[in-house]
Coordinates of C-alpha atoms and ligand atoms in Angstrom, one line a residue:
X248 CA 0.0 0.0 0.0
X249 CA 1.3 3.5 -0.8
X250 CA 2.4 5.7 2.1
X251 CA 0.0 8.1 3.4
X252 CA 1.2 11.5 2.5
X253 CA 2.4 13.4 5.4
X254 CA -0.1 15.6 6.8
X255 CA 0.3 19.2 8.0
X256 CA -1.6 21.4 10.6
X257 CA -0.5 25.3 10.4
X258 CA -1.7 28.8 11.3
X259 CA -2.5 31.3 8.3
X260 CA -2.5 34.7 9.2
X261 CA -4.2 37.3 6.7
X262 CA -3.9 41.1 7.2
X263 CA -3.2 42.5 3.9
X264 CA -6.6 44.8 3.3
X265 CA -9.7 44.9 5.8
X266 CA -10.4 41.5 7.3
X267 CA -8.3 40.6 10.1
X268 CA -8.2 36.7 10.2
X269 CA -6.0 33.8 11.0
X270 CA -7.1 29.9 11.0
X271 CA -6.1 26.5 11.3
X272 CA -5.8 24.1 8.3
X273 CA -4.7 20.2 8.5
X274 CA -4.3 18.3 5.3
X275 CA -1.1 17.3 2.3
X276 CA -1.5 18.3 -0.6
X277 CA -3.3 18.5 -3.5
X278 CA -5.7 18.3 -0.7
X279 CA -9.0 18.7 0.2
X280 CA -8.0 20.2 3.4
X281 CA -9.3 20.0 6.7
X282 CA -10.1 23.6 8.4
X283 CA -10.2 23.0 11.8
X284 CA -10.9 27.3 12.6
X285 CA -11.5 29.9 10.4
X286 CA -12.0 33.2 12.4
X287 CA -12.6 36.7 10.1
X288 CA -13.4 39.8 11.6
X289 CA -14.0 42.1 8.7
X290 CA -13.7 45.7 9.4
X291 CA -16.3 46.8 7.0
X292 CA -18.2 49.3 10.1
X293 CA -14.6 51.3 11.1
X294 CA -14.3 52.1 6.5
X295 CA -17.8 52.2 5.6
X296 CA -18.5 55.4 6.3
X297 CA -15.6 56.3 3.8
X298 CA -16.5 54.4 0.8
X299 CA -13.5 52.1 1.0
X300 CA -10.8 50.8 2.5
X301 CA -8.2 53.8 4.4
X302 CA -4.9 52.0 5.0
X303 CA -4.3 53.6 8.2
X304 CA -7.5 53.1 10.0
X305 CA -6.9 49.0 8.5
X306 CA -3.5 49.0 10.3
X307 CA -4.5 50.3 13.3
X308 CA -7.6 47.7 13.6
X309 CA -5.5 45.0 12.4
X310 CA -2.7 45.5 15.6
X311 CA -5.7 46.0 18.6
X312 CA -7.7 42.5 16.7
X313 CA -5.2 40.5 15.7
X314 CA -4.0 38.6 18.9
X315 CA -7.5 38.0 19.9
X316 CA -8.5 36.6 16.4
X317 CA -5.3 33.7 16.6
X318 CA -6.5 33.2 20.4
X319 CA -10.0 32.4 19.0
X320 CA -8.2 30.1 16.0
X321 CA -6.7 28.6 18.6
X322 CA -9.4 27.3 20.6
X323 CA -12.0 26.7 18.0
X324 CA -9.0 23.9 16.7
X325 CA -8.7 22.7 20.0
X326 CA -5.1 22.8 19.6
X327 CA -2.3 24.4 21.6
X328 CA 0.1 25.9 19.8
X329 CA 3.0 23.6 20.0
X330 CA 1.2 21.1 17.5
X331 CA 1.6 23.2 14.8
X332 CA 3.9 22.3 12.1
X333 CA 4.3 26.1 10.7
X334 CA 3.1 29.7 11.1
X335 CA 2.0 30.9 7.7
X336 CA 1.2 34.7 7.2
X337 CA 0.6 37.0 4.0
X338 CA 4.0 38.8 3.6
X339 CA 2.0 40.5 0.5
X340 CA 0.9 42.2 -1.9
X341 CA -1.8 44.4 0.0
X342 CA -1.9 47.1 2.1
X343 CA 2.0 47.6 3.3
X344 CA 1.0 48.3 7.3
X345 CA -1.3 45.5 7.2
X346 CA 0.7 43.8 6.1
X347 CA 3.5 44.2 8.4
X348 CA 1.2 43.9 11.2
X349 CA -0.1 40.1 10.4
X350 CA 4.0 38.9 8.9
X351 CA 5.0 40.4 12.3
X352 CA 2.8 38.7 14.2
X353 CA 4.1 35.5 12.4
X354 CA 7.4 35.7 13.1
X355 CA 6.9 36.3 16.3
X356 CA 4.7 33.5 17.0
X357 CA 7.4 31.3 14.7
X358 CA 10.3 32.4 16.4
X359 CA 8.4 31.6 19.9
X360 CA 7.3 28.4 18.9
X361 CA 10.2 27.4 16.9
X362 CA 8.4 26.4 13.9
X363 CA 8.9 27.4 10.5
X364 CA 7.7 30.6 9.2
X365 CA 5.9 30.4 5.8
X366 CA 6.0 34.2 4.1
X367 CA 2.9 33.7 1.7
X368 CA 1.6 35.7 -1.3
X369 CA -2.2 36.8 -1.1
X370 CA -2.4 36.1 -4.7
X371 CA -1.1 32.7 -4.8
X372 CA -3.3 31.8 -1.2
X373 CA -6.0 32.7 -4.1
X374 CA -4.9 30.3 -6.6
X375 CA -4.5 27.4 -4.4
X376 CA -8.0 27.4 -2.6
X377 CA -9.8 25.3 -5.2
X378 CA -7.2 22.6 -3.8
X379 CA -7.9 23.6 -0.3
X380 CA -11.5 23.3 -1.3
X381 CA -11.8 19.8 -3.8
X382 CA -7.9 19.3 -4.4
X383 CA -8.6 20.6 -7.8
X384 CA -4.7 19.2 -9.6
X385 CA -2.3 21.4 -12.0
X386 CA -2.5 22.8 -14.2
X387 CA -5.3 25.3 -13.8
X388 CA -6.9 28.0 -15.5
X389 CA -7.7 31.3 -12.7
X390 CA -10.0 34.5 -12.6
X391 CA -8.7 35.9 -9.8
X392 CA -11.6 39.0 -9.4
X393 CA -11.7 41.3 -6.5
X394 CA -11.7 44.4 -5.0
X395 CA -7.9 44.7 -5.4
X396 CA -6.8 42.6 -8.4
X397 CA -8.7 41.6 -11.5
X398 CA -6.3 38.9 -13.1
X399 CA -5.9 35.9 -15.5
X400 CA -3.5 33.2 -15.2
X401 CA -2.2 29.7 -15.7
X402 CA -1.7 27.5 -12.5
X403 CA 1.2 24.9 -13.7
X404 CA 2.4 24.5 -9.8
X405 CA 3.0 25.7 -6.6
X406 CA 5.3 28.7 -7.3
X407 CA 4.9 28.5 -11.0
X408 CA 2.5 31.3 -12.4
X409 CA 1.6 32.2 -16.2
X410 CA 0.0 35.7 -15.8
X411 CA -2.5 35.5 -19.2
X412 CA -3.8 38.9 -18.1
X413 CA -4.3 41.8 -15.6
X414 CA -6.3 45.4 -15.7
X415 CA -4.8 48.0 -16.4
X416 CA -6.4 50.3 -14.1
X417 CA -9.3 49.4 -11.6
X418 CA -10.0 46.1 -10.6
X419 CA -13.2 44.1 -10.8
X420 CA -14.8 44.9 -6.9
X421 CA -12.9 48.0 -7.1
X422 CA -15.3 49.4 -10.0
X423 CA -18.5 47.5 -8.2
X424 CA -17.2 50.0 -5.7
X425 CA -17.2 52.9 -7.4
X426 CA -20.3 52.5 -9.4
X427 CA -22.2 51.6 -6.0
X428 CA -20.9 55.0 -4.4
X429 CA -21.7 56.9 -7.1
X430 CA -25.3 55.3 -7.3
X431 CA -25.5 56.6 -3.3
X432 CA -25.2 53.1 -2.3
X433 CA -23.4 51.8 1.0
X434 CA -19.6 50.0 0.9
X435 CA -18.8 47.3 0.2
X436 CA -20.6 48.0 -3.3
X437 CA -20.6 45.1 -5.4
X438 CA -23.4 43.0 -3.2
X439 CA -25.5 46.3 -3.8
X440 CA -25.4 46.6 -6.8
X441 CA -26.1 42.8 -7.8
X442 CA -29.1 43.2 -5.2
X443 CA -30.2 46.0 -7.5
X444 CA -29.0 44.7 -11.0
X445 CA -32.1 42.0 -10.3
X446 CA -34.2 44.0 -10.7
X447 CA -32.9 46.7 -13.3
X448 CA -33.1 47.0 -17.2
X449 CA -29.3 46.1 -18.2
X450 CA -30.5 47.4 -21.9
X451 CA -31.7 50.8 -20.8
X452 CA -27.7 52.0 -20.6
X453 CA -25.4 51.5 -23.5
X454 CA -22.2 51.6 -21.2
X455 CA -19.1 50.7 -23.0
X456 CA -17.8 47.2 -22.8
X457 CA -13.7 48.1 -22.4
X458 CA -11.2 45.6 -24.2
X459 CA -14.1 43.4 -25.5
X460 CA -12.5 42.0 -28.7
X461 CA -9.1 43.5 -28.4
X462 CA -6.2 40.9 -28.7
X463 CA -4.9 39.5 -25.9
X464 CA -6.4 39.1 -22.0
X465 CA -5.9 42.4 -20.4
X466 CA -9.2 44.4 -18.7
X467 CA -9.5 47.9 -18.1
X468 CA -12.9 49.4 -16.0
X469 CA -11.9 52.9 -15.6
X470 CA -13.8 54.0 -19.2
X471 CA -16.7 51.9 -17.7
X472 CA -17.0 53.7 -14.1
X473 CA -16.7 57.4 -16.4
X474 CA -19.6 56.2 -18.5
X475 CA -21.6 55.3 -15.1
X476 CA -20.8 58.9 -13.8
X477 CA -21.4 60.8 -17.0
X478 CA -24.7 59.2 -17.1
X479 CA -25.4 59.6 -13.2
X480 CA -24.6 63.7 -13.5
X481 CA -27.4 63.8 -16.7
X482 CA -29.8 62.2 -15.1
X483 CA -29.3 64.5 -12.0
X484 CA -28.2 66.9 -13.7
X485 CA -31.5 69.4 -12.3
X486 CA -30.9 69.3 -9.3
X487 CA -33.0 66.0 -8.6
X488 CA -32.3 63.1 -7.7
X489 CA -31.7 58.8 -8.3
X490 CA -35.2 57.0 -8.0
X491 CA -35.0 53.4 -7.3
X492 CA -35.7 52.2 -10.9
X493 CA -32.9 54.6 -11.8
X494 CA -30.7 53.4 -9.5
X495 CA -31.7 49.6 -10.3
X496 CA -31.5 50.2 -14.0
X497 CA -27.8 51.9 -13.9
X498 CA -26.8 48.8 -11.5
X499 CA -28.2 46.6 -14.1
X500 CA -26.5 48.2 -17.0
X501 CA -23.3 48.4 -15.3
X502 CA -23.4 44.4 -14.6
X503 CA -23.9 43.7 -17.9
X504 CA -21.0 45.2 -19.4
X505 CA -18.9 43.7 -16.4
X506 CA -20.4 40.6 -17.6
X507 CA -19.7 41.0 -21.3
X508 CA -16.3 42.2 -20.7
X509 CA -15.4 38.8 -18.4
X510 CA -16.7 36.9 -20.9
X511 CA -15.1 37.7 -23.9
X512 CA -11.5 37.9 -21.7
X513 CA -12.1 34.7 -19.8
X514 CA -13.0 33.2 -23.6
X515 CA -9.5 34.2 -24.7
X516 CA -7.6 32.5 -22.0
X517 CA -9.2 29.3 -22.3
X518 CA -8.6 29.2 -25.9
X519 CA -4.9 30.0 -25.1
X520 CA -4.4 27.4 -22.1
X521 CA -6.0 24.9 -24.0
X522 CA -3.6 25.6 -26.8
X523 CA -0.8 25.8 -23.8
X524 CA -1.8 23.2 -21.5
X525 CA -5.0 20.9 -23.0
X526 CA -4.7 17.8 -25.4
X527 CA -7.7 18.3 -27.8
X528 CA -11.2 17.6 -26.0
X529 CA -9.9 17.1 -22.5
X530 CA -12.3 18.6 -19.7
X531 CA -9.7 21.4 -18.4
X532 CA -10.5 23.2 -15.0
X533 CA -11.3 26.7 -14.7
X534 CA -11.1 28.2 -11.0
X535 CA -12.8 31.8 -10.4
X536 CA -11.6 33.4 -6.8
X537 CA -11.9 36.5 -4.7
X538 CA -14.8 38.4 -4.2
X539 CA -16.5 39.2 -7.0
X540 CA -16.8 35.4 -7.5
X541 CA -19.9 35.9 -5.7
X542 CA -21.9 37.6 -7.5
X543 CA -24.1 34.7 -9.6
X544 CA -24.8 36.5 -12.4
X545 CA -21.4 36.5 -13.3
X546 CA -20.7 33.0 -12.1
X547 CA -23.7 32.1 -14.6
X548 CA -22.0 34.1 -17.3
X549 CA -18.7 32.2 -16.6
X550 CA -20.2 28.8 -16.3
X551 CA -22.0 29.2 -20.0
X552 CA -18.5 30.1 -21.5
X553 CA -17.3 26.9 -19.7
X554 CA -19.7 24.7 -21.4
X555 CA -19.0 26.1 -24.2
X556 CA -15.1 25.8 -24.1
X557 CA -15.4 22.4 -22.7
X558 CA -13.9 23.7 -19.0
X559 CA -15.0 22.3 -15.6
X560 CA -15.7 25.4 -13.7
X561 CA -14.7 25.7 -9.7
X562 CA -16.1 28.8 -7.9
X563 CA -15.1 28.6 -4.2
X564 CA -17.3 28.7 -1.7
X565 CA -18.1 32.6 -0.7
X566 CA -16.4 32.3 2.4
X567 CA -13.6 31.1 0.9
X568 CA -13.7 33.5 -2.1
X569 CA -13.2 36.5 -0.1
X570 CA -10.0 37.0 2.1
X571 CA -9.9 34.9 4.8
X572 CA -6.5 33.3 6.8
X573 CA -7.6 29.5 5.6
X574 CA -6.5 30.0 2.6
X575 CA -3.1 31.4 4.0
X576 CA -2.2 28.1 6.3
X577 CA -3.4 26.3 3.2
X578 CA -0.8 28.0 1.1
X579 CA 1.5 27.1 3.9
X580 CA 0.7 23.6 3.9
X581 CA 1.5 23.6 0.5
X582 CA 5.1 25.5 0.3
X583 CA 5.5 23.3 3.6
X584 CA 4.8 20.2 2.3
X585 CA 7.4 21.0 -0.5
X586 CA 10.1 21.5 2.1
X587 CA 10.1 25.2 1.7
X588 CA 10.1 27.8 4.5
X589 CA 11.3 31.5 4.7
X590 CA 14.1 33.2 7.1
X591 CA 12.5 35.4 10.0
X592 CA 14.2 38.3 7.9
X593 CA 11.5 38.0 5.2
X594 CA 10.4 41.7 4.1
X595 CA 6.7 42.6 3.5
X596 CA 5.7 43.5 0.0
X597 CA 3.5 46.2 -1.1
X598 CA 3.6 44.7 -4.5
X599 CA 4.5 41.2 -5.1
X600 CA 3.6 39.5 -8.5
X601 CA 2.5 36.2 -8.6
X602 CA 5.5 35.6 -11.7
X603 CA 8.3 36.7 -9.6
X604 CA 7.4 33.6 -7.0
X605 CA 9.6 31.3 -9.0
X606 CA 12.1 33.3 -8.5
X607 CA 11.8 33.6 -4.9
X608 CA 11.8 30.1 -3.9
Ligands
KG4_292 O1 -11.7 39.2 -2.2 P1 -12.2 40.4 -1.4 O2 -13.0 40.1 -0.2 O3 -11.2 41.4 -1.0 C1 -10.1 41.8 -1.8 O4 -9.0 41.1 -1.7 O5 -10.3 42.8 -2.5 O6 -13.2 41.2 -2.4 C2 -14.0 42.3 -2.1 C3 -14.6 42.9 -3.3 C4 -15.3 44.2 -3.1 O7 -14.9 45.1 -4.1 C5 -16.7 43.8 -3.2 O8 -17.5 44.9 -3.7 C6 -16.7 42.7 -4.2 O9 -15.5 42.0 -3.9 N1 -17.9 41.9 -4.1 C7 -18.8 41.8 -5.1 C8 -19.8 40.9 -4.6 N2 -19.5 40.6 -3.4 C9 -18.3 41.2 -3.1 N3 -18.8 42.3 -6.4 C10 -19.9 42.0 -7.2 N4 -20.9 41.2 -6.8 C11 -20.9 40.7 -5.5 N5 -22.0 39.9 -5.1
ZN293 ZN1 -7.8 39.0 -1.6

């Protein structure tokens, strides 16, 4: 009988935008995993009232909630801390004093415990939770889509990245965001506006649909979010104000191009991976992540283009789409499991691309 593989149990830590969050994962990979706690406090309350995300307040929240949100991992695992095998934390991209605040707390706790520390990149946690989630194998096709990144890329391994595509301005959640504020609605925007959307007339505003058609798989949402205003300031434009079917047809609108635009992009990099990765015919698998991922009328838009491409698709389970510290310790089981770990001198990154993270290992 073949040997078991060796199983890992490790502490993610996530800090890198507004949700404060650690958790304990057990598993090998490709996984499933086991998630023995997964504790987010999401600060949406102390930004709300500013439309978005301000670094410092985030920072500040993260250092008074973080100890308390491990102490609550903790003993939701039932574990004590000298089981772990590793202390995983996100050493970035993100917000930089975020992120200094959850790697610090790492280290600490690493250095303490004299387990290895696992430095991991937000974006690759991403990638790998279809394998935390169903053990999804390589390679992979990924729509990474939320409020900070809007991306495309080939999964070939842990470490190994093919960026397809990327915006080239505002990401996915970032212009739910803007539309929704714009529209007078509360932050975060993009469950708003899908609220709204349902019952809107997506026909009754022509808004452009950015990058549809153009060669390759970039996106770009900053045209989109001027069309929304432009159209927002003529229809307000004496002095009165957004109506509900106003408001509901805009969201609408809005969705649809979003839609149209994933579609056609998402279209382009399966055509590509299958070219890249796929022998002719095979079922190829298709992971969408981050937040945005929960919005179902784009899921439905992404699972038709599936069908049609002949991909399997994987959307993550919401509470696994949006940032959250399982899929940190999972990315630590992973690098773990591969014999990897990184030196308690490890910087944070403001910006960290998922291609440089062959280069770092
Ligand atoms: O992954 P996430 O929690 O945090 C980032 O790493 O950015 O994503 C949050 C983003 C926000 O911009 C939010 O408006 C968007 O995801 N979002 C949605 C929906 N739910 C959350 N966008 C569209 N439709 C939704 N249902
Ligand atoms: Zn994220």
């Amino acid at each position: 009988m073949p040997a078991m593989p060796r199983e890992f149990t490790v502490l993610g830590i996530e800090t890198s935008c507004d949700e404060t969050a650690a958790a304990i994962l057990r598993g090998a990979p490709p996984g499933p995993g086991t998630i023995l706690a997964n504790v987010v406090h999401r600060q949406i309350a102390a930004h709300a009232p500013y439309g978005g995300v301000v670094p410092e307040i985030a920072a500040r929240a993260h250092v008074e909630l973080l100890d308390g949100v491990i102490a609550r991992a903790l003993s939701e695992a039932a574990i004590a801390p000298s089981d772990l095998d590793g202390v995983a934390a996100t050493a970035g991209p993100g917000l930089i004093g975020g992120v200094m605040v959850g790697l610090l707390s790492g280290k600490a706790l690493a250095l303490g415990l004299g387990k290895p520390l696992i430095a991991v990149n937000h974006l690759e946690a991403h990638a790998l939770t279809a394998r935390l989630v169903e053990g999804t194998t390589f390679p992979f096709l990924l729509l990474l889509i939320s409020g900070g990144h809007c991306q495309l890329m080939a999964a070939e391994a842990v470490g190994r990245y093919r960026l397809y595509g990327a915006t080239i301005d505002d990401a996915a959640g970032e212009a739910f965001d803007k539309v929704a504020k714009l529209l007078g609605l509360p932050y975060p925007g993009g469950p708003e506006i899908e609220v709204r959307a349902k019952t809107g007339n997506p026909k009754r505003f022509p808004f452009p649909r950015p990058m549809r058609g153009r060669e390759g798989m970039d996106f770009s949402f900053s045209g989109l979010k001027t069309a929304v205003r432009l159209s927002v300031a003529e229809l307000t434009s004496n002095g009165g104000s957004l109506n509900d079917t106003l408001r509901a047809d805009v969201a609408a609108s809005f969705q649809a191009a979003v839609v149209d635009v994933l579609k056609d992009r998402v279209r382009v990099a399966m055509q590509r991976f299958r070219t890249e990765f796929g022998i002719k015919n095979n079922v190829l698998n298709f992971i969408v992540a981050g937040g945005v991922a929960s919005n179902q009328a784009i899921c439905g838009a992404l699972k038709q283009v599936s069908g049609e491409e002949g991909f399997a698709l994987t959307v993550a389970p919401p509470a696994l789409c949006t940032d959250n510290g399982a899929m940190i310790a999972w990315a630590g089981i992973e690098r773990l499991a591969l014999g990897w770990s990184d030196p308690l001198d490890t910087a944070p990154k403001a910006r960290w691309p998922l291609e440089l993270l062959d280069k770092n290992t």
